[in-house]
CSV table of C-alpha atoms in Angstrom, one decimal:
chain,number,residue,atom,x,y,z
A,715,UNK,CA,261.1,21.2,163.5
A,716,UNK,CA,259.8,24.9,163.9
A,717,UNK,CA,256.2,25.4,163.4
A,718,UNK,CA,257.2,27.8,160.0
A,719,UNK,CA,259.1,25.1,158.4
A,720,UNK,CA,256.8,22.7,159.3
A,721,UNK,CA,254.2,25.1,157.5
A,722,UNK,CA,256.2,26.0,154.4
A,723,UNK,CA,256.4,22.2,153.5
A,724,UNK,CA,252.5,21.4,154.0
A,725,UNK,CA,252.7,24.8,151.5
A,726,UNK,CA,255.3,22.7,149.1
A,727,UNK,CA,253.5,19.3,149.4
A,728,UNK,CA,250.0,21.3,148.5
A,729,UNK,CA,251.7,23.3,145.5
A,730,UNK,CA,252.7,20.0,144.0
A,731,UNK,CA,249.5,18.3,144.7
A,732,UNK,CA,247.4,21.2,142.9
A,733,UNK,CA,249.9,21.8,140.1
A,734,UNK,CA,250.3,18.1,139.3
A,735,UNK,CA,247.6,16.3,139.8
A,736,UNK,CA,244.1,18.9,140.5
A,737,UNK,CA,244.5,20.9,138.0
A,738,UNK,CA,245.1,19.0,135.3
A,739,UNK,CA,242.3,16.7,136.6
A,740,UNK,CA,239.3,19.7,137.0
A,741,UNK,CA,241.2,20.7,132.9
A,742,UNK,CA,240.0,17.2,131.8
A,743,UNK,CA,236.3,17.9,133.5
A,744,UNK,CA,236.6,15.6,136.6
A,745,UNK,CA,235.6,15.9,140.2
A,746,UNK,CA,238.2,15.8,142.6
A,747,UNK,CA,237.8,14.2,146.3
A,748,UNK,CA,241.0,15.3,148.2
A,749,UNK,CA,241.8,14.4,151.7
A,750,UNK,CA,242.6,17.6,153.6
A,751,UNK,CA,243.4,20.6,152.0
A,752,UNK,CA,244.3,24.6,153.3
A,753,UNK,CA,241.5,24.4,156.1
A,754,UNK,CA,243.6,21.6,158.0
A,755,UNK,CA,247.0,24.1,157.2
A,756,UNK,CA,245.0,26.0,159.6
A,757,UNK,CA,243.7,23.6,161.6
A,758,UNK,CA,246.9,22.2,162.4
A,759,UNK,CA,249.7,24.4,162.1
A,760,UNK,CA,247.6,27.5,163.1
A,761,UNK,CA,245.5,26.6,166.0
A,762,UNK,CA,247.6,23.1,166.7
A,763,UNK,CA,251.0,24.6,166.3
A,764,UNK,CA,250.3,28.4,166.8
A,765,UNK,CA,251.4,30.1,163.6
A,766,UNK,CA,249.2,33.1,163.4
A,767,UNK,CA,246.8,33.0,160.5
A,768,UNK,CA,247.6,36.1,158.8
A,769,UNK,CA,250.6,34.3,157.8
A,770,UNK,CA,248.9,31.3,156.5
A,771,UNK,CA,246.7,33.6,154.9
A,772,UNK,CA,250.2,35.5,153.0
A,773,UNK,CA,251.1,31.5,151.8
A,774,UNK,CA,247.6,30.3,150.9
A,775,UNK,CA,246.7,33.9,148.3
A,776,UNK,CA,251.0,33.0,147.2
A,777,UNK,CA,250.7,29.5,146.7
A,778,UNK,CA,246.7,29.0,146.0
A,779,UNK,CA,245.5,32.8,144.6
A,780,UNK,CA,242.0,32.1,144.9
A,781,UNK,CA,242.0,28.6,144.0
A,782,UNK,CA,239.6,26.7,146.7
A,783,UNK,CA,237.5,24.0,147.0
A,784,UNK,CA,233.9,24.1,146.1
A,785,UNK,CA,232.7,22.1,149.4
A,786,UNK,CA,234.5,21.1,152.1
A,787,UNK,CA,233.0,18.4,154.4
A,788,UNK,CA,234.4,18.2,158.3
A,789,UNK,CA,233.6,14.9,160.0
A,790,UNK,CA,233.4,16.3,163.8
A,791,UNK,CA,234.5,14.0,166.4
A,792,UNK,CA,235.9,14.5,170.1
A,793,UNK,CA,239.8,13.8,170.5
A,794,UNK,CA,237.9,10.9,172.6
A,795,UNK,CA,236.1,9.2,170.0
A,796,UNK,CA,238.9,9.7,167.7
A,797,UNK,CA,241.4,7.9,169.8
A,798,UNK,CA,238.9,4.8,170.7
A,799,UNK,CA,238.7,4.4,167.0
A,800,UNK,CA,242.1,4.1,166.8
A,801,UNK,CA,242.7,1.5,169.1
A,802,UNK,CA,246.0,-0.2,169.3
A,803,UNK,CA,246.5,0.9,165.2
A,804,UNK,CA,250.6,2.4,165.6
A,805,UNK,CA,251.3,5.8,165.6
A,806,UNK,CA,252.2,6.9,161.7
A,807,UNK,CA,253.3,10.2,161.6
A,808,UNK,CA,254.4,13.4,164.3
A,809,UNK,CA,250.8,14.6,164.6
A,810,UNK,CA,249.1,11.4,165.9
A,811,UNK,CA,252.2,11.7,168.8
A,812,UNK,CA,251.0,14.7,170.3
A,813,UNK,CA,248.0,15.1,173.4
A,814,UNK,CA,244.6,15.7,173.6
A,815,UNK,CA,245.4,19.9,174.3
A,816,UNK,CA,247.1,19.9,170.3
A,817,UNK,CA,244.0,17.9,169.2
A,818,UNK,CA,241.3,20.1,171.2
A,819,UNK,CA,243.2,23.2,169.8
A,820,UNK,CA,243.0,21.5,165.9
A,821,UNK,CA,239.2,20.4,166.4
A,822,UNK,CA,238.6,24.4,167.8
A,823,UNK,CA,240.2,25.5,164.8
A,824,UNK,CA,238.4,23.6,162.1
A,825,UNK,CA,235.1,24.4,164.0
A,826,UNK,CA,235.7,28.1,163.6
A,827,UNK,CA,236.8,27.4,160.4
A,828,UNK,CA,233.5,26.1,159.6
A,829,UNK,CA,231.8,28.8,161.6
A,830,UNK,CA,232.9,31.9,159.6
A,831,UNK,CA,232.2,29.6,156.3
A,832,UNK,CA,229.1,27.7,156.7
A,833,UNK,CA,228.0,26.7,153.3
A,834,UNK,CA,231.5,25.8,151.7
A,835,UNK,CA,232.0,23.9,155.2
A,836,UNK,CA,228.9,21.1,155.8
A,837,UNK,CA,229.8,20.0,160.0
A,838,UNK,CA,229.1,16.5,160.1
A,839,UNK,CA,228.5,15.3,163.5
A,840,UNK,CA,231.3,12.3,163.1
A,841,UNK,CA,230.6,10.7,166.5
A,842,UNK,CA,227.7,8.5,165.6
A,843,UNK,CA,227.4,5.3,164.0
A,844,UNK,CA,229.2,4.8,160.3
A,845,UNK,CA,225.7,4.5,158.6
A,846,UNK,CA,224.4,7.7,160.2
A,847,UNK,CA,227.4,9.4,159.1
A,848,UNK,CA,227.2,8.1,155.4
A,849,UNK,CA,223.6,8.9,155.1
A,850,UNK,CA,224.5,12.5,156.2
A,851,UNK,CA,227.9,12.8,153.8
A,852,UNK,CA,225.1,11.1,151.0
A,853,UNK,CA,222.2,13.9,152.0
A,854,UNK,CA,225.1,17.3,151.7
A,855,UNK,CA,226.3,16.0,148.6
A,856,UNK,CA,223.0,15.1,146.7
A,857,UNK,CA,222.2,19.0,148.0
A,858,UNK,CA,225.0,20.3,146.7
A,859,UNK,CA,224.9,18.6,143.2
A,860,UNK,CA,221.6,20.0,142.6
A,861,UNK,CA,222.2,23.5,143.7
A,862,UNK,CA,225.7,23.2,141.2
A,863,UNK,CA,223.8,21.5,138.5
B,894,UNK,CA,258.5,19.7,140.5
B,895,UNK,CA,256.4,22.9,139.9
B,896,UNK,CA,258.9,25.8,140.8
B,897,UNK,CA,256.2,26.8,143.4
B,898,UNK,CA,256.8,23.5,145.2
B,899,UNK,CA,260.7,24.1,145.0
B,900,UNK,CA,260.6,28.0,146.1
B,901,UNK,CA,258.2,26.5,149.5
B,902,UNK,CA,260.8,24.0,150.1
B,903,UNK,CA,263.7,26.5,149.8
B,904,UNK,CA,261.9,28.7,152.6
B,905,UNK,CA,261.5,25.4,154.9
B,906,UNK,CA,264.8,24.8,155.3
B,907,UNK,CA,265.7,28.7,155.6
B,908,UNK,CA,263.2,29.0,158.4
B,909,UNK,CA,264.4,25.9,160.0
B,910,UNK,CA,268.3,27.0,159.8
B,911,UNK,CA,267.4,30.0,161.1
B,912,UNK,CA,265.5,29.1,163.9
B,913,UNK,CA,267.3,25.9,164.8
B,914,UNK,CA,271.0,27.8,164.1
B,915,UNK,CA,271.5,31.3,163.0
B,916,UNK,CA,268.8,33.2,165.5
B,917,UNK,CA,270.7,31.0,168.5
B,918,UNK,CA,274.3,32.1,167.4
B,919,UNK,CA,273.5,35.2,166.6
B,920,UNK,CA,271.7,35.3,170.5
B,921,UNK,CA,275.0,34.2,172.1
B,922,UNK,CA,277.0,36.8,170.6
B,923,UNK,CA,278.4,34.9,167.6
B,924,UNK,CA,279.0,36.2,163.9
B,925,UNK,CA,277.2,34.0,161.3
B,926,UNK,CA,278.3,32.9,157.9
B,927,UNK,CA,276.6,31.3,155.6
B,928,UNK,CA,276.7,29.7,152.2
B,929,UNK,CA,273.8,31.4,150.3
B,930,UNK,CA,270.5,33.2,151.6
B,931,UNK,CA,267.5,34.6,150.2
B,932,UNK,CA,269.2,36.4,147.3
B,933,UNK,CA,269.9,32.2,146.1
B,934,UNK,CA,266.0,32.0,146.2
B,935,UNK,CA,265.7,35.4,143.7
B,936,UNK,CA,268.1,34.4,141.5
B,937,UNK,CA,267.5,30.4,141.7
B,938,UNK,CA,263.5,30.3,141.7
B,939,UNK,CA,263.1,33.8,140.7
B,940,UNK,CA,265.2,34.6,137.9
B,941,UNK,CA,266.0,30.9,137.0
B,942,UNK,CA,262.8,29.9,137.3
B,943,UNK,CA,260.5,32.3,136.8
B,944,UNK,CA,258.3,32.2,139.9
B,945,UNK,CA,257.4,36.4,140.3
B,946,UNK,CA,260.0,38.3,142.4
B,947,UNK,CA,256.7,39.6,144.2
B,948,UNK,CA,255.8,36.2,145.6
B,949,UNK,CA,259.1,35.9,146.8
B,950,UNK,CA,259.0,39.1,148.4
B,951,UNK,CA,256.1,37.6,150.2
B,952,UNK,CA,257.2,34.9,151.6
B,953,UNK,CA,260.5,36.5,152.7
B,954,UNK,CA,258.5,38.5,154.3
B,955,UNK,CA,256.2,35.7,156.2
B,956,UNK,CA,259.1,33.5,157.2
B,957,UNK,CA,261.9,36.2,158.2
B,958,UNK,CA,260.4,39.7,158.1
B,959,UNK,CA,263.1,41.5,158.2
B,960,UNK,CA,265.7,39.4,159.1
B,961,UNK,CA,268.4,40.1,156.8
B,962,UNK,CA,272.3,39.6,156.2
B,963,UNK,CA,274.5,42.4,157.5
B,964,UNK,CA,276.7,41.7,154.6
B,965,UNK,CA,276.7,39.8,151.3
B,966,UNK,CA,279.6,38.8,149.2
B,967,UNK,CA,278.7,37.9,145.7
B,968,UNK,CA,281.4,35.8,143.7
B,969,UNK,CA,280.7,36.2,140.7
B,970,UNK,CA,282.2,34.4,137.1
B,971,UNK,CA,280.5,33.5,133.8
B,972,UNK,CA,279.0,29.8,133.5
B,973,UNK,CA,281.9,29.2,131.4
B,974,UNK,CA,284.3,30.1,134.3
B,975,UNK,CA,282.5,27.9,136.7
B,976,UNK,CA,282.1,25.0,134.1
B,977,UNK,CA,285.8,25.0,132.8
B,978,UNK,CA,286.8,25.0,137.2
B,979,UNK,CA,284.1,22.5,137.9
B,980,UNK,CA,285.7,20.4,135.5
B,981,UNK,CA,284.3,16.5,135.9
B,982,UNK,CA,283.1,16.8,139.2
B,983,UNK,CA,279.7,15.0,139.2
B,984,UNK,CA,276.5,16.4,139.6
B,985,UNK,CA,275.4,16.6,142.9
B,986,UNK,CA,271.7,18.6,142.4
B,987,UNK,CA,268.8,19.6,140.6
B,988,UNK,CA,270.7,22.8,140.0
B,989,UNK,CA,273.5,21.5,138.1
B,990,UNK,CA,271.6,19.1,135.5
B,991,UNK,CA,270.4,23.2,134.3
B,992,UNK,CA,271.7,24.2,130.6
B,993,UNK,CA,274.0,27.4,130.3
B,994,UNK,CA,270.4,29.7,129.7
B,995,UNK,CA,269.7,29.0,133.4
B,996,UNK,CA,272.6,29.7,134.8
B,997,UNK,CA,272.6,32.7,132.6
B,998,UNK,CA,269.6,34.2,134.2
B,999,UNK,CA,270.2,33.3,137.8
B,1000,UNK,CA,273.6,35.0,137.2
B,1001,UNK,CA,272.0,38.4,135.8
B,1002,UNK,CA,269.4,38.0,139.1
B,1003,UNK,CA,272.3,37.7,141.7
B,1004,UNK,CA,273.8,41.2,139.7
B,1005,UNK,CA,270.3,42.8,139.6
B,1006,UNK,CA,269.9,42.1,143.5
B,1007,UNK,CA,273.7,43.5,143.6
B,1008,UNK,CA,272.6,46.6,141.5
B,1009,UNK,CA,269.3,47.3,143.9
B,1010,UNK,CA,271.9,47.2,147.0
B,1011,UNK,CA,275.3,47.8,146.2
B,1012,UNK,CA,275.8,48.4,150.3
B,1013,UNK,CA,275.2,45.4,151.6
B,1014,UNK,CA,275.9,43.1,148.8
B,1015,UNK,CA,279.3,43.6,147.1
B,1016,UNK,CA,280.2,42.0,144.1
B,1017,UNK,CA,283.7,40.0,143.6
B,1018,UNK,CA,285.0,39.2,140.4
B,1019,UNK,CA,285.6,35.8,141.2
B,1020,UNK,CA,287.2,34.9,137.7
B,1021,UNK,CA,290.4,36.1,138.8
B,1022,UNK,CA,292.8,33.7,140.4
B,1023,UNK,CA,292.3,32.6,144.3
B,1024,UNK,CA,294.5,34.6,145.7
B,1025,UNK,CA,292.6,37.7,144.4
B,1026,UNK,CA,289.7,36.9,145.1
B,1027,UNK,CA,290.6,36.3,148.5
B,1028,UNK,CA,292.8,39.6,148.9
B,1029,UNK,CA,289.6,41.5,147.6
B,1030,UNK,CA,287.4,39.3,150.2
B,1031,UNK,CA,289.8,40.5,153.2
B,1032,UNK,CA,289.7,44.3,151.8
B,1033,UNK,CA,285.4,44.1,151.7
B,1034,UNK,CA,285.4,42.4,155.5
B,1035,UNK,CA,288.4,45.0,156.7
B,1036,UNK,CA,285.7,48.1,155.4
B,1037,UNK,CA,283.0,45.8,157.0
B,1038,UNK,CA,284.0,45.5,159.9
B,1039,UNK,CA,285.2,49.3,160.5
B,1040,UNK,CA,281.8,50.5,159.7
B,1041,UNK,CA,280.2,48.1,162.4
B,1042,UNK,CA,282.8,48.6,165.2
């Protein structure tokens, strides 16, 4: 599939997902977790896939106009840790098939992501042990409840 | 689906025709023809559905910058026409479950997109009988095809 199609139906996916189910969720009041959103668009079929960002940047201000998330947390990790987690768990969709070069391209491009937007994007260093990392997620969130409350 | 989510999925499978097909033959040397192109998407999504010609214009823009038919043929015949030839067919999309009103407006987009560019896309009465139609057809290409030769 070329990298433009395969960015157009992230875009599709994402338009359905906000119009369906966020926003009617933040119009009732509630908080919503999501897993992924535009960053990974960027991530992915940006610095994965090479589809320059001024174009993602044309879909995201069509699609999303300035609708964003209030914090976005990035659970860091090597492609080395990642695929040690994994284990022997099967491959479930094309992204897990490709190397360590796609995945060291994706991790570069959410960590300059993160870089140019430091306080809606917390780094958390993912490659420690799962209590460390929760204790981190627990410590950025209580932070950011008080400064929005 | 939100009409976002449709237009996004429209441009998908545009970028991937013209990538995987249309760029290739065209490369070789070939003439391509083909069954509807981004006018569809300004008269389907746009005037059908109401997503803003601008965003459209947008995205055009991302996926094919200015890749563009030479030449468009536009047949065009009321709804009643095509419902009364259609006859009981069944319906095979999302496009055809749509009340006369739709097809009303996606017909006045197709002829407002005809208006803006009455050089490369030349409308047919298509109400007549075949053989007309096709006669006219044959007269358009002839013209066509001395200008580009």
């Amino acid at each position: 599939m070329p990298a433009m199609a395969e960015l157009l139906l992230m875009f599709a996916a994402r338009a359905a997902h906000v119009e369906a189910l966020i926003r009617p969720e933040l119009g009732r009041g509630r908080w919503v977790v999501c897993d992924r959103f535009t960053d990974g668009t960027y991530a992915y079929q940006g610095a994965g896939r090479g589809v320059p960002s001024a174009g993602i940047d044309d879909l995201a201000r069509v699609v999303l106009g300035d609708f964003a998330p209030d914090l976005t947390l990035l659970l860091d990790a090597s492609w080395e840790t990642s695929v040690s987690r994994r284990g022997s768990r099967p491959v479930t969709d094309r992204f897990e098939r490709e190397d360590g070069e796609f995945f060291r391209r994706v991790r570069a491009g959410y960590l300059s992501r993160a870089s140019a937007e430091p306080v809606r994007i917390r780094t958390i260093d993912a490659s420690r042990p799962l209590t460390m990392v929760q204790a981190d997620i627990a410590g950025v969130l209580d932070e950011f409840l008080d400064r929005a409350t």
